[in-house]
XYZ file of C-alpha atoms in Angstrom:
441
model
C 127.119 103.146 90.849
C 128.578 99.636 90.477
C 128.746 99.225 94.257
C 125.092 100.170 94.655
C 124.041 97.741 91.924
C 125.934 95.000 93.769
C 124.073 95.939 96.956
C 120.794 95.523 95.077
C 121.547 91.961 94.028
C 123.028 90.972 97.392
C 120.096 92.433 99.322
C 117.637 90.749 96.954
C 119.108 87.315 97.533
C 119.483 87.966 101.265
C 115.796 89.081 101.393
C 116.728 92.393 103.018
C 113.952 94.380 101.411
C 114.645 97.694 103.123
C 118.208 97.750 101.813
C 116.949 96.556 98.417
C 114.510 99.442 97.948
C 116.967 102.027 99.305
C 119.635 100.874 96.850
C 117.118 100.794 94.020
C 116.081 104.375 94.799
C 119.699 105.539 94.899
C 120.458 103.927 91.559
C 117.407 105.555 90.011
C 118.257 108.953 91.471
C 121.874 108.847 90.261
C 120.739 107.715 86.835
C 118.210 110.541 86.594
C 120.765 113.122 87.643
C 123.103 111.930 84.930
C 120.286 111.763 82.384
C 118.994 115.268 83.029
C 122.338 117.048 83.282
C 121.974 118.818 79.929
C 118.144 118.649 79.693
C 118.256 116.369 76.648
C 116.129 113.442 75.536
C 117.868 110.138 74.881
C 116.327 108.111 72.073
C 116.678 104.348 71.946
C 114.875 101.528 70.202
C 112.990 100.360 73.303
C 113.698 102.611 76.298
C 114.376 106.302 76.618
C 114.358 108.972 79.254
C 112.788 112.427 79.314
C 112.623 114.915 82.134
C 108.987 114.184 82.918
C 109.385 110.416 82.798
C 112.450 110.747 85.035
C 110.380 112.568 87.654
C 107.730 109.844 87.524
C 110.347 107.088 87.789
C 111.836 108.723 90.851
C 108.331 109.164 92.280
C 107.726 105.445 91.702
C 110.863 104.330 93.530
C 110.359 106.831 96.335
C 106.730 105.923 97.028
C 107.399 102.176 96.772
C 110.112 102.630 99.400
C 107.749 104.633 101.624
C 104.932 102.112 101.201
C 107.305 99.399 102.378
C 108.472 101.563 105.264
C 104.944 102.371 106.469
C 103.729 98.756 106.320
C 103.847 97.033 109.745
C 106.367 94.230 110.146
C 103.742 91.543 110.680
C 102.316 92.166 107.201
C 105.639 91.983 105.315
C 105.419 88.486 103.913
C 107.453 87.120 101.004
C 104.557 87.159 98.464
C 103.644 90.704 99.539
C 107.202 91.898 98.924
C 107.394 90.172 95.556
C 104.101 91.716 94.466
C 105.274 95.178 95.501
C 108.653 94.779 93.793
C 107.094 93.507 90.562
C 104.651 96.438 90.508
C 107.533 98.862 90.974
C 109.481 97.242 88.132
C 106.530 97.313 85.717
C 105.852 100.979 86.460
C 109.490 101.942 85.884
C 109.460 100.119 82.543
C 106.202 101.815 81.541
C 107.494 105.308 82.293
C 110.799 104.713 80.484
C 109.431 102.958 77.403
C 110.165 104.546 74.023
C 108.243 101.901 72.081
C 104.514 102.552 71.910
C 103.506 98.886 71.962
C 105.860 98.178 74.858
C 104.299 101.076 76.741
C 100.849 99.590 76.189
C 102.039 96.178 77.430
C 103.533 97.609 80.619
C 100.516 99.915 81.024
C 98.230 96.880 81.135
C 100.676 94.678 83.061
C 100.544 97.071 86.014
C 96.978 95.873 86.664
C 98.112 92.343 87.554
C 100.175 93.071 90.719
C 97.660 95.761 91.695
C 94.828 93.214 91.478
C 96.902 90.750 93.514
C 97.471 93.354 96.225
C 93.745 94.133 96.448
C 92.516 90.534 96.402
C 95.315 89.009 98.446
C 95.687 91.598 101.194
C 92.424 93.536 101.097
C 90.303 94.120 104.167
C 86.810 92.822 103.360
C 85.111 90.236 101.118
C 84.063 93.094 98.808
C 87.655 93.244 97.557
C 86.714 90.720 94.840
C 84.037 93.094 93.571
C 86.489 96.011 93.722
C 89.057 94.066 91.702
C 86.420 93.119 89.139
C 85.332 96.755 88.763
C 88.923 97.870 88.251
C 89.650 95.238 85.589
C 86.395 95.761 83.678
C 86.735 99.531 83.544
C 90.425 99.761 82.670
C 90.768 96.770 80.338
C 87.470 97.457 78.579
C 88.457 101.052 77.838
C 91.942 100.121 76.624
C 90.921 97.482 74.044
C 89.858 100.090 71.406
C 93.179 101.811 72.074
C 95.015 98.579 71.247
C 93.173 98.285 67.930
C 94.124 101.836 66.898
C 97.730 101.360 67.991
C 98.120 98.151 65.956
C 96.495 99.712 62.885
C 98.447 102.948 63.026
C 101.839 101.407 63.846
C 101.469 98.863 61.048
C 100.512 101.652 58.643
C 103.516 103.774 59.711
C 105.886 100.754 59.857
C 107.229 101.919 63.211
C 106.405 101.740 66.883
C 108.966 104.258 68.163
C 107.438 107.372 69.667
C 109.930 109.761 68.053
C 109.420 108.353 64.549
C 105.644 108.408 64.970
C 105.827 112.039 66.070
C 107.776 112.971 62.944
C 105.664 111.070 60.417
C 102.117 110.782 61.811
C 99.350 112.942 60.372
C 97.317 115.060 62.767
C 94.580 113.123 64.577
C 91.303 114.655 65.669
C 87.646 113.789 66.121
C 86.308 110.440 67.311
C 89.636 108.652 66.827
C 91.246 111.064 69.288
C 88.496 110.316 71.813
C 89.168 106.585 71.497
C 92.888 107.183 72.054
C 92.229 109.185 75.207
C 89.457 107.025 76.678
C 91.785 104.389 78.175
C 93.794 107.080 79.943
C 90.752 109.071 81.066
C 89.508 105.905 82.782
C 92.921 105.371 84.343
C 93.150 108.945 85.712
C 90.082 108.636 86.285
C 87.740 111.286 84.875
C 84.378 111.752 86.564
C 81.809 109.429 85.001
C 84.259 106.538 84.607
C 85.585 106.779 88.162
C 83.433 104.261 90.037
C 86.204 101.673 90.191
C 88.592 103.989 92.084
C 86.754 104.475 95.442
C 85.973 100.749 95.578
C 89.603 99.829 94.890
C 90.912 102.289 97.480
C 88.511 101.195 100.203
C 89.437 97.526 99.799
C 93.171 97.886 99.060
C 95.853 97.510 101.758
C 98.064 100.436 102.726
C 100.740 99.866 100.070
C 98.081 99.305 97.416
C 96.332 102.595 98.212
C 99.601 104.534 98.339
C 100.861 103.233 94.990
C 97.448 103.372 93.338
C 96.915 107.033 94.244
C 100.524 108.159 94.056
C 101.746 106.411 90.889
C 99.178 104.327 88.997
C 96.853 107.269 88.373
C 99.837 109.108 86.886
C 100.013 106.471 84.144
C 96.838 108.019 82.760
C 98.338 111.500 82.543
C 101.626 110.212 81.153
C 99.748 108.158 78.548
C 97.770 111.230 77.447
C 100.993 113.134 76.938
C 102.440 110.234 74.935
C 99.364 110.070 72.678
C 99.470 113.828 72.028
C 103.149 113.534 71.124
C 102.937 110.386 68.964
C 99.714 111.153 67.082
C 100.097 114.959 66.827
C 96.617 115.449 68.257
C 94.984 118.828 67.778
C 92.273 120.579 69.788
C 88.802 120.400 68.237
C 85.198 120.482 69.402
C 85.410 116.925 70.745
C 88.401 117.799 72.900
C 86.714 120.965 74.182
C 83.710 118.832 75.170
C 85.980 116.472 77.144
C 87.665 119.456 78.823
C 84.269 120.786 79.943
C 83.162 117.362 81.168
C 86.428 116.916 83.042
C 86.255 120.266 84.837
C 82.573 120.064 85.782
C 83.059 116.430 86.752
C 85.914 117.475 89.021
C 83.577 119.982 90.651
C 80.980 117.248 91.237
C 83.683 115.005 92.719
C 84.670 117.698 95.231
C 81.007 118.071 96.170
C 80.735 114.321 96.719
C 83.658 114.485 99.145
C 81.391 116.342 101.575
C 78.957 113.398 101.581
C 81.452 110.635 102.384
C 81.628 108.922 105.764
C 84.543 106.614 104.917
C 87.835 108.494 105.141
C 89.490 106.455 102.367
C 86.522 107.030 100.078
C 86.746 110.778 100.731
C 90.448 110.859 99.813
C 89.701 108.779 96.692
C 87.055 111.251 95.490
C 89.466 114.113 96.151
C 91.899 112.382 93.767
C 89.201 112.429 91.078
C 88.901 116.189 91.527
C 92.647 116.759 91.284
C 93.038 114.523 88.247
C 90.389 116.524 86.394
C 92.864 119.418 86.384
C 95.508 117.103 84.926
C 93.193 115.943 82.127
C 92.157 119.491 81.220
C 95.766 120.712 81.268
C 96.987 118.040 78.849
C 93.987 118.297 76.532
C 94.349 122.061 76.129
C 97.949 121.425 75.013
C 99.266 124.863 75.933
C 102.538 125.533 77.722
C 100.850 126.684 80.939
C 98.275 123.891 80.794
C 100.896 121.180 80.396
C 103.046 122.657 83.164
C 99.998 122.807 85.443
C 99.189 119.151 84.723
C 102.765 118.014 85.381
C 103.139 119.935 88.622
C 99.707 118.807 89.852
C 100.599 115.172 89.125
C 103.863 115.446 91.056
C 102.315 117.214 94.041
C 99.317 114.883 94.129
C 101.612 111.851 94.134
C 103.103 112.847 97.476
C 100.045 114.405 99.141
C 97.511 111.678 98.291
C 99.891 108.920 99.377
C 100.381 110.722 102.696
C 96.614 111.094 103.163
C 96.132 107.343 102.810
C 98.967 106.804 105.291
C 97.174 109.038 107.767
C 93.903 107.204 107.163
C 95.623 103.881 107.898
C 97.409 105.120 111.024
C 94.178 106.612 112.346
C 92.376 103.358 111.572
C 94.937 101.480 113.675
C 94.125 103.792 116.605
C 90.331 103.967 116.267
C 89.685 100.576 114.551
C 87.216 102.219 112.164
C 87.267 104.297 108.989
C 83.897 105.885 109.740
C 84.555 109.608 110.179
C 81.963 110.237 112.969
C 83.603 107.523 115.097
C 87.160 108.836 114.590
C 86.690 112.193 116.320
C 88.754 113.582 119.185
C 92.210 112.491 118.010
C 93.701 115.812 119.161
C 93.244 114.876 122.824
C 94.938 111.500 122.683
C 97.241 111.568 119.608
C 98.428 115.194 119.127
C 101.340 114.291 116.808
C 98.960 112.480 114.486
C 96.699 115.550 114.536
C 99.633 117.759 113.533
C 100.234 115.647 110.434
C 96.515 115.704 109.639
C 96.615 119.510 109.771
C 99.698 119.784 107.553
C 98.525 117.408 104.843
C 94.956 118.717 104.801
C 96.408 122.181 104.201
C 98.588 120.782 101.420
C 95.651 118.892 99.919
C 93.528 122.053 99.805
C 96.431 123.882 98.056
C 97.240 126.416 100.739
C 100.122 128.782 99.921
C 103.014 128.287 99.508
C 102.557 124.603 98.603
C 103.299 122.957 95.284
C 99.623 122.070 94.846
C 98.763 125.772 94.715
C 101.212 126.339 91.865
C 99.623 123.549 89.846
C 96.088 124.859 90.361
C 96.911 128.504 89.682
C 98.777 127.841 86.439
C 95.693 126.368 84.769
C 93.586 129.513 85.320
C 95.065 131.299 82.302
C 94.398 128.531 79.734
C 90.875 128.051 81.098
C 90.221 131.781 80.799
C 91.215 131.684 77.132
C 88.610 129.026 76.335
C 85.606 129.888 78.472
C 84.992 132.026 81.527
C 82.573 129.409 82.887
C 85.488 126.977 83.206
C 87.235 129.541 85.416
C 84.088 129.742 87.552
C 84.102 125.956 87.793
C 87.742 126.009 88.880
C 86.972 128.624 91.518
C 84.164 126.466 92.921
C 86.502 123.471 92.966
C 89.076 125.432 94.975
C 86.422 126.638 97.439
C 84.875 123.224 98.058
C 88.315 121.614 98.186
C 89.054 123.808 101.183
C 85.612 122.942 102.587
C 85.972 119.149 102.521
C 89.549 119.257 103.821
C 88.469 121.428 106.747
C 85.534 119.078 107.297
C 87.847 116.054 107.303
C 90.363 117.605 109.678
C 87.822 118.970 112.156
C 85.685 115.838 112.260
C 88.613 113.480 112.826
C 90.611 115.542 115.292
C 88.332 117.941 117.173
C 85.562 117.357 119.672
C 85.399 114.858 122.500
C 86.860 111.520 121.574
C 84.455 108.738 120.742
C 83.402 106.254 123.402
C 83.978 103.509 120.835
C 87.746 104.113 120.772
C 89.788 101.202 122.045
C 93.188 101.441 123.768
C 96.015 101.961 121.280
C 99.736 102.573 121.081
C 101.539 105.856 120.370
C 102.757 106.502 116.853
C 105.713 104.364 115.875
C 108.946 105.896 114.633
C 108.535 104.395 111.155
C 105.119 106.068 110.871
C 106.485 109.518 111.623
C 109.501 109.018 109.349
C 107.199 107.955 106.513
C 104.971 111.028 106.916
C 107.950 113.393 107.173
C 109.406 111.814 104.019
C 106.138 112.616 102.211
C 106.239 116.167 103.517
C 109.836 117.097 102.673
C 109.588 116.958 98.845
C 106.526 119.219 98.910
C 108.424 121.785 100.998
C 111.949 121.550 99.607
C 110.767 121.707 96.018
C 109.458 125.235 96.618
C 113.051 126.473 96.900
C 114.236 124.543 93.869
C 114.071 125.281 90.162
C 111.072 123.041 89.510
C 109.209 125.861 87.776
C 112.084 126.365 85.350
C 112.536 122.598 85.230
C 109.105 122.103 83.689
C 109.456 125.294 81.676
C 112.477 123.905 79.856
C 110.523 120.713 79.218
C 107.627 122.503 77.521
C 109.548 125.105 75.574
């Protein structure tokens, strides 16, 4: 461990960013293995580690490494690297924070490097509008949360999550809605999602990968923290939000069929998947929470890979317009193979991890309302529809006459896509199901 930490500092000062992120990932992995050996929670005054936060920290380091790996060499400037490293650090601190106010600070601080990535390295002049949308939606929704946190923590004379869990009275009603609103915007839930497609379309590759793979998970993790700290209970207001989330997810999957920009389509598919996460946490049952956690983990890898594929295809076709990207099977068959694999994963084909997350929420939905199960069934059907539409339109047919000469796939591109694929396959033979079961029970 000491040797790897030394490598981190040496590589940082020598500006060897590949070695820096590899060493950082190894340190995080070894720390998580040691932390989770006995499946216990370590309580500290500022930082702590739980099983779920450990998974998200590892996901952060892993995807930041892959985003650096998949970025072309000509775009790896010093400010770009610093922005990416600072975003990774803030996310790790947010997921490991045991202090509620510190979590809020790091939760909001993650917007700054994300905004810098969009504005500084975005593609079009509309990136300023996309950054403005993101800041107005997320900051505006989190200000009422700050007021409640300050009032409640001052009343309880503590900001530690464990102490608040022990001493806080049960919250419900409008106050619970205010607590959840900041995180429902961050997920985002349908209706407060307009900032996400704009941010994805204008963000560079690393920005889209981290935004979809990690930053959206801050919303789900924050919901779990609020349920734990404020002892929230299910009432009519929460049932209303569950219904809005599920039917909004269905509308988001329908909107995927109307998109012509491939990045916008993947962004709307994230809205549909995150609706399952919101419903799972709000129902606060063992199967619902497990479904939300597994869906978050699977979506982190699959959505990041989809944006990688969109970028690599853009470099070949020089457009993100789906009708002009057709015929990739004839000229780039390896790229088509990865499109097929990740579209199958994104539509939750068996035996992928995404399928486990979607199937586990059926039982809790059935207990509340059969119409929610019907909504989930429609979401699964149209999820398969838009993924088949995306794959067939991009890869089949005669290739477009607008395609310009390109280069074959680079080795770093294939390594990055394989690295996204391996966790989704290897985890099926692991004890992840029991892993999350121990966490809930």
